[in-house]
């Protein structure tokens, strides 16, 4: 499991990768930020840090669900890697792999319905301070030791004094496009507002990759964008607006 | 237009009083690597091959903090990381937590070329290296007496230190203002562009002295220590934590694109935003410009362009 968190005002950040027993990776990422001299800890070093910090640890089995065991089996048989909610492609997935009709089914439904998802949250308070956090198990059937975009500052997570951003989707595409930083960069260097920045980035930065993101700005705006079929999301603002959406 | 190449061997609190026995081998190393890179460019090798080749040379040189000569973790072990990126295709590869692979940069290249992923780390990276038949050795191969000594000093001073910091004395000397022991340094990198505007970057490091086991720095993080697109290729060095939060490498290209600055202006602008004493970078643009700004005491660096210009430097020079 991997996660990262970033605090907009001073751009402090923390990230972790390769966790197997830490119940809440994002909280360990927070501790890396607050209690270590570093920004990013991984694998056994991160697990050791977790023990020293006394965070809640559980057996690896705690995290594993039947659905995921089933999907891994199917993915291995099809020799493919499943992206978050993307219809799996057969064989090695390159940057330009196009979506294909999936023959993979489980319980009569296309497997994409079951594919695991990254989670994230972005927040801005009354004083315009932004923060962002992202957490994930990564890709189904990923190579051991594979790190995706979620723990990478600037890719899956970013916050500065202008905005907070959390991304989800094809990790490799998000990394190549440094997607989260891009929203902030476009606002900072091009002077776009949050909605324009999010639109610009989703439209122009994702080559053939599939991804989505949520973002808030220091002015209290909230925006989301995605070039996938859908993105599970919810948002709320102080004036009472609330929305949950999928497509 | 024309080809260009720039190389660095780390930015940090390099004392002006650096004794010749420490300065000369590094200058010689930079000169040699620059020559290797120039020859490769003249022979029309793709910049991606050029930067990998040059960084391999730097990794093999025990005087730089990468490969052999890597600084040590708090446990006295070596955990190397590296990253490579192709400006035209935006394909990239990165590795962390590598302890037995002779050339981490080549492993990063294989991650880019031979897997559906970008970044592999620790056991998974080591397993992949063996699968690919890369040269692996005992970890002791990478450890030098100099670095054992640095670790000892850092642990005595009980703080995180980077390569190229002066030996810590009981009282920190006044003119080591940049060093509250934390001046960043130690990384190697190379950026290159050919005369068709193809860009590439590669960075490799042992990290920072006395780092926590499992600590990952800026080097393998695309957009932080390493980045290339159709405009420029960048490799950064310095305090990893500052480079990560400043998304240094990505910002150079972003500032060129969105503010229309030249490479030199963009690079200087970005380094300026980082607190003093924390970062440096080398960069080339698609039109053959070179920039090597730093806000530390010094940065081991070298560059050359097709028109015959070349430079090797450590501290401030009139033409930066």
mmCIF file of N, CA and C in Angstrom, chain B residues 75-156:
data_model
loop_
_atom_site.group_PDB
_atom_site.id
_atom_site.type_symbol
_atom_site.label_atom_id
_atom_site.label_comp_id
_atom_site.label_asym_id
_atom_site.label_seq_id
_atom_site.Cartn_x
_atom_site.Cartn_y
_atom_site.Cartn_z
ATOM 1 N N UNK B 75 22.093 2.454 8.977
ATOM 2 C CA UNK B 75 22.509 1.083 9.308
ATOM 3 C C UNK B 75 23.809 0.689 8.625
ATOM 4 N N UNK B 76 24.434 1.637 7.940
ATOM 5 C CA UNK B 76 25.698 1.321 7.278
ATOM 6 C C UNK B 76 25.525 0.580 5.962
ATOM 7 N N UNK B 77 24.294 0.566 5.463
ATOM 8 C CA UNK B 77 24.040 -0.109 4.191
ATOM 9 C C UNK B 77 23.966 0.905 3.068
ATOM 10 N N UNK B 78 23.858 0.379 1.844
ATOM 11 C CA UNK B 78 23.751 1.222 0.665
ATOM 12 C C UNK B 78 22.371 1.009 0.050
ATOM 13 N N UNK B 79 21.656 2.068 -0.204
ATOM 14 C CA UNK B 79 20.358 1.987 -0.892
ATOM 15 C C UNK B 79 20.390 3.029 -1.997
ATOM 16 N N UNK B 80 20.598 2.565 -3.214
ATOM 17 C CA UNK B 80 20.785 3.476 -4.334
ATOM 18 C C UNK B 80 19.481 3.715 -5.079
ATOM 19 N N UNK B 81 19.390 4.882 -5.695
ATOM 20 C CA UNK B 81 18.233 5.126 -6.536
ATOM 21 C C UNK B 81 18.643 5.860 -7.803
ATOM 22 N N UNK B 82 17.829 5.672 -8.845
ATOM 23 C CA UNK B 82 18.172 6.279 -10.129
ATOM 24 C C UNK B 82 16.919 6.471 -10.960
ATOM 25 N N UNK B 83 17.058 7.325 -11.976
ATOM 26 C CA UNK B 83 15.888 7.660 -12.776
ATOM 27 C C UNK B 83 16.339 8.136 -14.142
ATOM 28 N N UNK B 84 15.574 7.797 -15.164
ATOM 29 C CA UNK B 84 15.913 8.189 -16.534
ATOM 30 C C UNK B 84 14.633 8.588 -17.250
ATOM 31 N N UNK B 85 14.709 9.576 -18.129
ATOM 32 C CA UNK B 85 13.500 10.019 -18.839
ATOM 33 C C UNK B 85 13.828 10.503 -20.240
ATOM 34 N N UNK B 86 12.963 10.187 -21.158
ATOM 35 C CA UNK B 86 13.122 10.553 -22.561
ATOM 36 C C UNK B 86 12.169 11.701 -22.868
ATOM 37 N N UNK B 87 12.708 12.823 -23.304
ATOM 38 C CA UNK B 87 11.890 14.014 -23.512
ATOM 39 C C UNK B 87 10.826 13.876 -24.578
ATOM 40 N N UNK B 88 11.150 13.179 -25.652
ATOM 41 C CA UNK B 88 10.193 13.120 -26.761
ATOM 42 C C UNK B 88 9.002 12.238 -26.430
ATOM 43 N N UNK B 89 9.249 11.048 -25.909
ATOM 44 C CA UNK B 89 8.158 10.106 -25.656
ATOM 45 C C UNK B 89 7.601 10.255 -24.247
ATOM 46 N N UNK B 90 8.329 10.943 -23.387
ATOM 47 C CA UNK B 90 7.978 11.077 -21.971
ATOM 48 C C UNK B 90 8.010 9.729 -21.262
ATOM 49 N N UNK B 91 8.650 8.748 -21.862
ATOM 50 C CA UNK B 91 8.789 7.479 -21.166
ATOM 51 C C UNK B 91 9.839 7.675 -20.082
ATOM 52 N N UNK B 92 9.641 6.968 -18.961
ATOM 53 C CA UNK B 92 10.606 7.110 -17.880
ATOM 54 C C UNK B 92 10.727 5.819 -17.086
ATOM 55 N N UNK B 93 11.824 5.746 -16.322
ATOM 56 C CA UNK B 93 12.046 4.573 -15.488
ATOM 57 C C UNK B 93 12.753 5.012 -14.221
ATOM 58 N N UNK B 94 12.416 4.389 -13.090
ATOM 59 C CA UNK B 94 13.052 4.762 -11.830
ATOM 60 C C UNK B 94 13.182 3.545 -10.927
ATOM 61 N N UNK B 95 14.201 3.560 -10.085
ATOM 62 C CA UNK B 95 14.390 2.499 -9.100
ATOM 63 C C UNK B 95 14.842 3.127 -7.790
ATOM 64 N N UNK B 96 14.508 2.458 -6.689
ATOM 65 C CA UNK B 96 14.972 2.868 -5.361
ATOM 66 C C UNK B 96 15.324 1.631 -4.565
ATOM 67 N N UNK B 97 16.104 1.828 -3.514
ATOM 68 C CA UNK B 97 16.387 0.728 -2.598
ATOM 69 C C UNK B 97 17.197 -0.387 -3.226
ATOM 70 N N UNK B 98 18.095 0.001 -4.128
ATOM 71 C CA UNK B 98 18.901 -0.993 -4.831
ATOM 72 C C UNK B 98 20.239 -1.126 -4.102
ATOM 73 N N UNK B 99 20.637 -2.342 -3.783
ATOM 74 C CA UNK B 99 21.841 -2.528 -2.963
ATOM 75 C C UNK B 99 22.902 -3.407 -3.579
ATOM 76 N N UNK B 100 22.580 -4.086 -4.667
ATOM 77 C CA UNK B 100 23.573 -4.996 -5.247
ATOM 78 C C UNK B 100 23.769 -4.796 -6.746
ATOM 79 N N UNK B 101 22.990 -3.914 -7.320
ATOM 80 C CA UNK B 101 23.083 -3.728 -8.771
ATOM 81 C C UNK B 101 24.181 -2.723 -9.070
ATOM 82 N N UNK B 102 25.153 -3.132 -9.874
ATOM 83 C CA UNK B 102 26.315 -2.287 -10.135
ATOM 84 C C UNK B 102 25.916 -0.947 -10.747
ATOM 85 N N UNK B 103 24.988 -0.941 -11.669
ATOM 86 C CA UNK B 103 24.551 0.315 -12.287
ATOM 87 C C UNK B 103 23.046 0.495 -12.189
ATOM 88 N N UNK B 104 22.641 1.219 -11.150
ATOM 89 C CA UNK B 104 21.217 1.451 -10.916
ATOM 90 C C UNK B 104 20.555 2.153 -12.099
ATOM 91 N N UNK B 105 21.284 3.042 -12.782
ATOM 92 C CA UNK B 105 20.673 3.768 -13.900
ATOM 93 C C UNK B 105 20.266 2.816 -15.015
ATOM 94 N N UNK B 106 21.036 1.748 -15.203
ATOM 95 C CA UNK B 106 20.678 0.781 -16.238
ATOM 96 C C UNK B 106 19.469 -0.032 -15.824
ATOM 97 N N UNK B 107 19.321 -0.244 -14.541
ATOM 98 C CA UNK B 107 18.123 -0.924 -14.061
ATOM 99 C C UNK B 107 16.907 -0.038 -14.290
ATOM 100 N N UNK B 108 17.055 1.258 -14.031
ATOM 101 C CA UNK B 108 15.946 2.191 -14.278
ATOM 102 C C UNK B 108 15.581 2.163 -15.765
ATOM 103 N N UNK B 109 16.567 2.104 -16.612
ATOM 104 C CA UNK B 109 16.320 2.040 -18.069
ATOM 105 C C UNK B 109 15.536 0.793 -18.429
ATOM 106 N N UNK B 110 15.872 -0.327 -17.797
ATOM 107 C CA UNK B 110 15.157 -1.569 -18.077
ATOM 108 C C UNK B 110 13.718 -1.511 -17.574
ATOM 109 N N UNK B 111 13.493 -0.854 -16.442
ATOM 110 C CA UNK B 111 12.124 -0.699 -15.955
ATOM 111 C C UNK B 111 11.324 0.054 -17.016
ATOM 112 N N UNK B 112 11.932 1.076 -17.573
ATOM 113 C CA UNK B 112 11.278 1.882 -18.608
ATOM 114 C C UNK B 112 11.012 1.053 -19.860
ATOM 115 N N UNK B 113 12.013 0.285 -20.293
ATOM 116 C CA UNK B 113 11.915 -0.423 -21.569
ATOM 117 C C UNK B 113 11.207 -1.765 -21.492
ATOM 118 N N UNK B 114 11.325 -2.430 -20.347
ATOM 119 C CA UNK B 114 10.892 -3.826 -20.320
ATOM 120 C C UNK B 114 9.718 -4.129 -19.390
ATOM 121 N N UNK B 115 9.150 -3.117 -18.734
ATOM 122 C CA UNK B 115 7.994 -3.389 -17.866
ATOM 123 C C UNK B 115 6.874 -2.415 -18.206
ATOM 124 N N UNK B 116 5.647 -2.741 -17.762
ATOM 125 C CA UNK B 116 4.534 -1.802 -17.955
ATOM 126 C C UNK B 116 4.529 -0.703 -16.892
ATOM 127 N N UNK B 117 5.558 -0.695 -16.053
ATOM 128 C CA UNK B 117 5.595 0.260 -14.956
ATOM 129 C C UNK B 117 6.663 1.306 -15.163
ATOM 130 N N UNK B 118 6.709 2.260 -14.227
ATOM 131 C CA UNK B 118 7.737 3.291 -14.281
ATOM 132 C C UNK B 118 8.735 3.113 -13.154
ATOM 133 N N UNK B 119 8.298 2.621 -12.024
ATOM 134 C CA UNK B 119 9.096 2.709 -10.808
ATOM 135 C C UNK B 119 9.024 1.396 -10.034
ATOM 136 N N UNK B 120 10.184 0.788 -9.805
ATOM 137 C CA UNK B 120 10.275 -0.421 -8.989
ATOM 138 C C UNK B 120 11.240 -0.159 -7.850
ATOM 139 N N UNK B 121 10.950 -0.766 -6.681
ATOM 140 C CA UNK B 121 11.810 -0.459 -5.538
ATOM 141 C C UNK B 121 12.093 -1.666 -4.670
ATOM 142 N N UNK B 122 13.175 -1.594 -3.949
ATOM 143 C CA UNK B 122 13.590 -2.570 -2.948
ATOM 144 C C UNK B 122 13.587 -3.976 -3.491
ATOM 145 N N UNK B 123 13.012 -4.918 -2.751
ATOM 146 C CA UNK B 123 13.102 -6.317 -3.178
ATOM 147 C C UNK B 123 12.623 -6.529 -4.604
ATOM 148 N N UNK B 124 11.530 -5.866 -4.950
ATOM 149 C CA UNK B 124 10.974 -6.025 -6.296
ATOM 150 C C UNK B 124 11.962 -5.571 -7.364
ATOM 151 N N UNK B 125 12.685 -4.482 -7.087
ATOM 152 C CA UNK B 125 13.669 -3.976 -8.045
ATOM 153 C C UNK B 125 14.849 -4.940 -8.152
ATOM 154 N N UNK B 126 15.292 -5.441 -7.009
ATOM 155 C CA UNK B 126 16.422 -6.380 -6.999
ATOM 156 C C UNK B 126 16.061 -7.665 -7.754
ATOM 157 N N UNK B 127 14.823 -8.142 -7.531
ATOM 158 C CA UNK B 127 14.399 -9.364 -8.212
ATOM 159 C C UNK B 127 14.366 -9.138 -9.722
ATOM 160 N N UNK B 128 13.846 -7.996 -10.125
ATOM 161 C CA UNK B 128 13.779 -7.652 -11.544
ATOM 162 C C UNK B 128 15.172 -7.586 -12.154
ATOM 163 N N UNK B 129 16.122 -7.043 -11.404
ATOM 164 C CA UNK B 129 17.502 -6.940 -11.903
ATOM 165 C C UNK B 129 18.056 -8.323 -12.219
ATOM 166 N N UNK B 130 17.788 -9.253 -11.312
ATOM 167 C CA UNK B 130 18.299 -10.601 -11.529
ATOM 168 C C UNK B 130 17.623 -11.272 -12.713
ATOM 169 N N UNK B 131 16.302 -11.054 -12.796
ATOM 170 C CA UNK B 131 15.544 -11.584 -13.933
ATOM 171 C C UNK B 131 16.134 -11.110 -15.252
ATOM 172 N N UNK B 132 16.574 -9.848 -15.265
ATOM 173 C CA UNK B 132 17.082 -9.238 -16.483
ATOM 174 C C UNK B 132 18.554 -9.532 -16.715
ATOM 175 N N UNK B 133 19.158 -10.212 -15.751
ATOM 176 C CA UNK B 133 20.563 -10.578 -15.924
ATOM 177 C C UNK B 133 21.533 -9.425 -15.770
ATOM 178 N N UNK B 134 21.131 -8.389 -15.008
ATOM 179 C CA UNK B 134 22.036 -7.259 -14.805
ATOM 180 C C UNK B 134 23.151 -7.661 -13.851
ATOM 181 N N UNK B 135 24.275 -6.973 -13.973
ATOM 182 C CA UNK B 135 25.421 -7.294 -13.121
ATOM 183 C C UNK B 135 25.127 -6.927 -11.670
ATOM 184 N N UNK B 136 25.225 -7.900 -10.779
ATOM 185 C CA UNK B 136 25.034 -7.634 -9.348
ATOM 186 C C UNK B 136 26.271 -8.092 -8.585
ATOM 187 N N UNK B 137 26.510 -7.424 -7.460
ATOM 188 C CA UNK B 137 27.686 -7.726 -6.632
ATOM 189 C C UNK B 137 27.292 -7.664 -5.169
ATOM 190 N N UNK B 138 28.227 -8.059 -4.306
ATOM 191 C CA UNK B 138 28.028 -7.884 -2.867
ATOM 192 C C UNK B 138 27.915 -6.394 -2.576
ATOM 193 N N UNK B 139 27.094 -6.046 -1.601
ATOM 194 C CA UNK B 139 26.907 -4.633 -1.275
ATOM 195 C C UNK B 139 28.212 -3.940 -0.886
ATOM 196 N N UNK B 140 29.139 -4.714 -0.315
ATOM 197 C CA UNK B 140 30.406 -4.122 0.133
ATOM 198 C C UNK B 140 31.172 -3.472 -1.026
ATOM 199 N N UNK B 141 30.875 -3.905 -2.251
ATOM 200 C CA UNK B 141 31.531 -3.333 -3.437
ATOM 201 C C UNK B 141 31.366 -1.813 -3.498
ATOM 202 N N UNK B 142 30.217 -1.330 -3.018
ATOM 203 C CA UNK B 142 29.884 0.083 -3.187
ATOM 204 C C UNK B 142 30.425 0.951 -2.052
ATOM 205 N N UNK B 143 30.816 0.288 -0.950
ATOM 206 C CA UNK B 143 31.140 1.038 0.266
ATOM 207 C C UNK B 143 32.602 1.454 0.294
ATOM 208 N N UNK B 144 32.861 2.746 0.461
ATOM 209 C CA UNK B 144 34.238 3.249 0.507
ATOM 210 C C UNK B 144 34.576 3.704 1.928
ATOM 211 N N UNK B 145 35.863 3.680 2.299
ATOM 212 C CA UNK B 145 36.276 4.113 3.641
ATOM 213 C C UNK B 145 35.840 5.552 3.928
ATOM 214 N N UNK B 146 35.864 6.389 2.900
ATOM 215 C CA UNK B 146 35.432 7.782 3.070
ATOM 216 C C UNK B 146 34.003 7.849 3.591
ATOM 217 N N UNK B 147 33.154 7.009 3.030
ATOM 218 C CA UNK B 147 31.752 7.039 3.419
ATOM 219 C C UNK B 147 31.499 6.415 4.775
ATOM 220 N N UNK B 148 32.312 5.430 5.128
ATOM 221 C CA UNK B 148 32.190 4.871 6.479
ATOM 222 C C UNK B 148 32.508 5.975 7.489
ATOM 223 N N UNK B 149 33.521 6.769 7.154
ATOM 224 C CA UNK B 149 33.933 7.874 8.015
ATOM 225 C C UNK B 149 32.847 8.941 8.090
ATOM 226 N N UNK B 150 32.258 9.260 6.942
ATOM 227 C CA UNK B 150 31.190 10.271 6.920
ATOM 228 C C UNK B 150 30.029 9.849 7.795
ATOM 229 N N UNK B 151 29.691 8.570 7.715
ATOM 230 C CA UNK B 151 28.557 8.075 8.503
ATOM 231 C C UNK B 151 28.875 8.204 9.983
ATOM 232 N N UNK B 152 30.105 7.833 10.322
ATOM 233 C CA UNK B 152 30.517 7.902 11.726
ATOM 234 C C UNK B 152 30.364 9.330 12.237
ATOM 235 N N UNK B 153 30.873 10.278 11.458
ATOM 236 C CA UNK B 153 30.789 11.687 11.866
ATOM 237 C C UNK B 153 29.352 12.144 11.994
ATOM 238 N N UNK B 154 28.532 11.751 11.028
ATOM 239 C CA UNK B 154 27.131 12.183 11.045
ATOM 240 C C UNK B 154 26.430 11.616 12.264
ATOM 241 N N UNK B 155 26.742 10.371 12.569
ATOM 242 C CA UNK B 155 26.082 9.774 13.720
ATOM 243 C C UNK B 155 26.564 10.409 15.005
ATOM 244 N N UNK B 156 27.847 10.774 15.027
ATOM 245 C CA UNK B 156 28.346 11.483 16.203
ATOM 246 C C UNK B 156 27.664 12.826 16.333
#
